[in-house]
Short mmCIF file of C-alpha atoms in Angstrom, two decimals:
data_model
loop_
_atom_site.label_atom_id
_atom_site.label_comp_id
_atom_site.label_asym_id
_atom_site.label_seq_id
_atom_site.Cartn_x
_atom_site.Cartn_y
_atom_site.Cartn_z
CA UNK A 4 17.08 55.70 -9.15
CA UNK A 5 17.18 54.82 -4.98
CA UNK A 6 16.57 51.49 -5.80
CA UNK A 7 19.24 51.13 -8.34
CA UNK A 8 21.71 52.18 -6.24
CA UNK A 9 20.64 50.55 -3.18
CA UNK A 10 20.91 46.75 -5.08
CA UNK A 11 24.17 48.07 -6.60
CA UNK A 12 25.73 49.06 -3.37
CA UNK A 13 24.26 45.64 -1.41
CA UNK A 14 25.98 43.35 -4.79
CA UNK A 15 29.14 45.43 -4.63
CA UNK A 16 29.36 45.33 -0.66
CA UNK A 17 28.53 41.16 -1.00
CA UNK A 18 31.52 40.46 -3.33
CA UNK A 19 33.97 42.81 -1.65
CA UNK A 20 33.34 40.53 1.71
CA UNK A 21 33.51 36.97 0.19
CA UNK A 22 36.67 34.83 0.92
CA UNK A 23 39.22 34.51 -1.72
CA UNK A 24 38.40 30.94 -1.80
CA UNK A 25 34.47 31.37 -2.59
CA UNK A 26 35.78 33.14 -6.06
CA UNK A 27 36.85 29.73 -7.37
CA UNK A 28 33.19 28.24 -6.56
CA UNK A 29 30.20 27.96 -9.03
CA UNK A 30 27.88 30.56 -9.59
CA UNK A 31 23.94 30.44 -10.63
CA UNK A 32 25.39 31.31 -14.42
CA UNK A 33 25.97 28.17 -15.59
CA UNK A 34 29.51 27.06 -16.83
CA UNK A 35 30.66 30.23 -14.58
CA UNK A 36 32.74 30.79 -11.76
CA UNK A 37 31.91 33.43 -9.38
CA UNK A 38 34.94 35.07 -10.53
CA UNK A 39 34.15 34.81 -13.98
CA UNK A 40 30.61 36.28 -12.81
CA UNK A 41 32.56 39.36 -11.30
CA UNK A 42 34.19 40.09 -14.36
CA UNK A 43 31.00 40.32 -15.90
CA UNK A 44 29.77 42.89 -13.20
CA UNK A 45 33.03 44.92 -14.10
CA UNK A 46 31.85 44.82 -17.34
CA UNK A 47 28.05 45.64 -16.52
CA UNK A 48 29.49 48.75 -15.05
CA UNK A 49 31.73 49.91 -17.72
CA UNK A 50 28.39 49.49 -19.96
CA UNK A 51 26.84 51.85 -17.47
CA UNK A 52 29.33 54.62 -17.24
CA UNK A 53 29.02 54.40 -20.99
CA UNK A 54 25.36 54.75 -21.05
CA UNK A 55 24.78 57.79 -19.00
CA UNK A 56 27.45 59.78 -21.16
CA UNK A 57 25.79 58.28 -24.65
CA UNK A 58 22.79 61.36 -25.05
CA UNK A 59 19.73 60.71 -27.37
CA UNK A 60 18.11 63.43 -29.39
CA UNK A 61 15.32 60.96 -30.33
CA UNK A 62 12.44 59.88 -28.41
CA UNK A 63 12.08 56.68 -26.23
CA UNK A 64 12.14 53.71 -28.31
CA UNK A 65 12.16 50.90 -24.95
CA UNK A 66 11.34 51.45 -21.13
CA UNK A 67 12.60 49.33 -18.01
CA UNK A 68 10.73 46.21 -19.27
CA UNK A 69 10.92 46.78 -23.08
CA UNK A 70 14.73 46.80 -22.77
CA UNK A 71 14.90 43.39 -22.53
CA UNK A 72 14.09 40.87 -24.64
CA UNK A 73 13.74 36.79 -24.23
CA UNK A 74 15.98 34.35 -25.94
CA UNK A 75 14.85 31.53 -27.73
CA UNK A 76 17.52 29.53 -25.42
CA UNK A 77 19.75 29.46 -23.14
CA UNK A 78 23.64 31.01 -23.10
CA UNK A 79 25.94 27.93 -24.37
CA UNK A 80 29.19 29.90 -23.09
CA UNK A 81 29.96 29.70 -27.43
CA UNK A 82 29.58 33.43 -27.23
CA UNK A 83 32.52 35.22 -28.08
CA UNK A 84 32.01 37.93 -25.22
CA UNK A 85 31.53 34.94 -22.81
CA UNK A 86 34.78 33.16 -23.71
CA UNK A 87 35.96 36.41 -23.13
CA UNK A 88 35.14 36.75 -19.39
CA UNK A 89 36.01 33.68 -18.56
CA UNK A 90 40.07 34.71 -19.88
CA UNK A 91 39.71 37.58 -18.44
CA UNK A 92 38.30 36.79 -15.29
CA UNK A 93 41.17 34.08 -15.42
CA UNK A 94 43.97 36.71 -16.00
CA UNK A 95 43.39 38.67 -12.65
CA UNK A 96 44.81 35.64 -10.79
CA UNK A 97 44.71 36.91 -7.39
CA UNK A 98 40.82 37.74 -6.13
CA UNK A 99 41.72 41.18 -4.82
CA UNK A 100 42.65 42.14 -7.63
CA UNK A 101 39.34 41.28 -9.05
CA UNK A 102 37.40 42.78 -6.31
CA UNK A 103 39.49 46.03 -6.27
CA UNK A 104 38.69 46.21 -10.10
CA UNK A 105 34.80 46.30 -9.27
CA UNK A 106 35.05 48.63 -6.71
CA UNK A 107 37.05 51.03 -8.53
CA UNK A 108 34.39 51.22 -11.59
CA UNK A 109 31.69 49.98 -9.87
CA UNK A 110 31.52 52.75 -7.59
CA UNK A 111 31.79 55.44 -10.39
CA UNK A 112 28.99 53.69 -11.80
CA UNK A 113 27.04 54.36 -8.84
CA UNK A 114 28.06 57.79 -8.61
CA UNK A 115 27.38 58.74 -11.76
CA UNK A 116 23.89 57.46 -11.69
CA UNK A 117 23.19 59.06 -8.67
CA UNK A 118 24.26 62.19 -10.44
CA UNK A 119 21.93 61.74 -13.66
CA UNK A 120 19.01 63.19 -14.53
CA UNK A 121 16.41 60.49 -14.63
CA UNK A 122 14.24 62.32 -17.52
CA UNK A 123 17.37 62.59 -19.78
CA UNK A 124 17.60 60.29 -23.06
CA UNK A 125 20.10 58.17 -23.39
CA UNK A 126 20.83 55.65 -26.08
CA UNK A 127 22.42 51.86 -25.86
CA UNK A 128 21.83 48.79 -28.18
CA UNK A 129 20.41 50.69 -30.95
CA UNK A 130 17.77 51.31 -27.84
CA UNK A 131 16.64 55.05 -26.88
CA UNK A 132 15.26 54.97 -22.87
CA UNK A 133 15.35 57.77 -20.21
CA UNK A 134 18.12 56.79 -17.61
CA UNK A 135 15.30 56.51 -14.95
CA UNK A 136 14.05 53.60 -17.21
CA UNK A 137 17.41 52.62 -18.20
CA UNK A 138 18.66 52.01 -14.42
CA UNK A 139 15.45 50.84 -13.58
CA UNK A 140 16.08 47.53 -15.55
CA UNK A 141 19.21 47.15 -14.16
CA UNK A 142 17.56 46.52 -10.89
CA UNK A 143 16.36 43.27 -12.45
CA UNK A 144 20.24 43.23 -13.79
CA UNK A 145 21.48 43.21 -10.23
CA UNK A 146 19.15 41.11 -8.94
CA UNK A 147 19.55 38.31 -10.65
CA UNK A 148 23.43 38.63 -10.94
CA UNK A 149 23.34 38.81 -6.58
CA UNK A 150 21.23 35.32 -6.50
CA UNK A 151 23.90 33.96 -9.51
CA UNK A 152 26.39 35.20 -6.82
CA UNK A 153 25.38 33.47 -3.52
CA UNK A 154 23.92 30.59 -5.20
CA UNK A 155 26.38 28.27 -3.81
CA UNK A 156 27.11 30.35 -0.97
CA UNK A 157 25.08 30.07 1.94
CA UNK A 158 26.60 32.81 4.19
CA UNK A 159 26.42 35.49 1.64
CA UNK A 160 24.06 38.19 2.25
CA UNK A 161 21.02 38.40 0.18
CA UNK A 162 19.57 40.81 -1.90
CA UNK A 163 17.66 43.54 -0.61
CA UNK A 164 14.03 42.80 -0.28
CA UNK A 165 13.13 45.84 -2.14
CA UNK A 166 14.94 45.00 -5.02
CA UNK A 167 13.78 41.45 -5.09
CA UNK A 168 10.20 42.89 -4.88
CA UNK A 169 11.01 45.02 -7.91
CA UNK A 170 12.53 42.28 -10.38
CA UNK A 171 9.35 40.24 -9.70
CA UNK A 172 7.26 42.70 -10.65
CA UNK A 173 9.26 43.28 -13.78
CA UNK A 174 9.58 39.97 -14.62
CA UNK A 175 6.01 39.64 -14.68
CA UNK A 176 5.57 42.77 -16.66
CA UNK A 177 7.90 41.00 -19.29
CA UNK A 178 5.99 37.98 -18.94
CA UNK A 179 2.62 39.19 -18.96
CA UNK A 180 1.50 37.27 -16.06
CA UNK A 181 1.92 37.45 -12.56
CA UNK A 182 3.12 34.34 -10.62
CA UNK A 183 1.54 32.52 -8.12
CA UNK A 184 1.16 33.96 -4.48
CA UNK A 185 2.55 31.41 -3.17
CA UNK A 186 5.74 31.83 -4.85
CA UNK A 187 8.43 34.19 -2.75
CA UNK A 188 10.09 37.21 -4.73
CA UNK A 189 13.55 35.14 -4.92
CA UNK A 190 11.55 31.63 -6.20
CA UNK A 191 9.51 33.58 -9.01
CA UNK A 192 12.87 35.05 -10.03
CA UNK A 193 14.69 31.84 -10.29
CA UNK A 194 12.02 29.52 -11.35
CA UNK A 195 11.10 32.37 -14.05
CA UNK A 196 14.75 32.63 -15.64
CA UNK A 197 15.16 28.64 -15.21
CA UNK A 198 18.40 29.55 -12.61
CA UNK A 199 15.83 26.52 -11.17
CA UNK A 200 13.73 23.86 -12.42
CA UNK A 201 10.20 24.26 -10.61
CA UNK A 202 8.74 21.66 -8.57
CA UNK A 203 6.04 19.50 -9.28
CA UNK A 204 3.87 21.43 -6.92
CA UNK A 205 5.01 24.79 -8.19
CA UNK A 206 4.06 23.55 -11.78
CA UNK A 207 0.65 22.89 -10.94
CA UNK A 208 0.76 26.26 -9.55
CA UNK A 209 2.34 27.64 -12.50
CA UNK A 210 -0.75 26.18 -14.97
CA UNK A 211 -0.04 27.75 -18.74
CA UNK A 212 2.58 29.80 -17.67
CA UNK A 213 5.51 26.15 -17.22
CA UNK A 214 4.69 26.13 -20.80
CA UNK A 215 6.63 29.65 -21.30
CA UNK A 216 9.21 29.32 -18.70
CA UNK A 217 12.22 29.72 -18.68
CA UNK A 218 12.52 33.09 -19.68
CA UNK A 219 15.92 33.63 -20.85
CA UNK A 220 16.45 37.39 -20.74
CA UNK A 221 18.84 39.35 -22.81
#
């Protein structure tokens, strides 16, 4: 639950301090903008508030690393919902408007997390999880979506360590196999959801486990 909020807070505080003119730049989700990227966290939080007011009577059908699933490929940006960010994302026109937007939901997504009970059931894509497990994979979420957000933007502060530390592990738990030592938190994470193509020497590392990468998480 901490750590949830902590990554949230440290993605929402990164975005509300970039310059207008780093929204028109590329993200690490490709064929997006990092504007069209902050529509999607707008979104991502709307699906939260949702969430933790959507109560289960059943029992847990998925945990933090059940809950997500690997593609077959990669997003084409064909996908309705995606066309749909990138209008949307389009129609805010000036960035404050956009970052206003996030702050306004994104911080009564973080409160109302804060004020959940982790052991309650709650129930999202035909899914059943506990909100501890629920926000626990949306560490991962954040994670990801904060190096997709400074990709191209080398002043931006990183993700917290803690966080990074916690995706890994997850990762690995959805991959079945921990990554080499050598590899930091933040190159397991983009290396292991192909945001970057290993290199030679971090194949040879990677032995069996290149043959499963990327894994395109959904």
């Amino acid at each position: 639950m901490d750590l949830f909020s902590r990554t949230w807070a440290a993605l929402r505080k990164a975005v509300a301090e970039l310059p207008d003119q780093d929204f028109e730049k590329p993200s690490g989700c490709a064929g997006w903008l990092v504007r069209d990227l902050v529509c999607h966290l707008v979104i991502d939080a709307q699906d939260v508030l949702i969430t933790l007011v959507t109560p289960a009577d059943t029992q847990p059908t998925a945990d933090a690393v059940t809950y997500w699933h690997v593609a077959d490929q990669a997003p084409t940006g064909d996908d309705p919902l995606d066309a749909l960010i990138v209008r949307l994302a389009a129609a805010y026109e000036e960035p404050h408007l956009l970052r206003f937007h996030l702050d306004d939901v994104g911080s009564a997504a973080g409160r109302a997390a804060e004020l959940a009970d982790p052991a309650a059931l709650v129930s999202t894509q035909d899914m059943v999880l506990t909100v501890g497990d629920y926000l626990g994979a949306y560490v991962l979420e954040w994670t990801l979506h904060h190096l997709d957000l400074i990709a191209h933007l080398p002043d931006a502060a990183a993700p917290p360590s803690a966080g990074l530390a916690r995706s890994r592990a997850l990762l690995e738990q959805i991959a079945g196999v921990a990554f080499p030592a050598s590899f930091t938190d933040t190159d397991a994470l983009l290396v292991g959801t192909g945001r970057r193509a290993p290199t030679d020497a971090e194949r040879a590392e990677l032995g069996e486990l290149d043959k499963r990468l990327p894994l395109i998480l959904g």
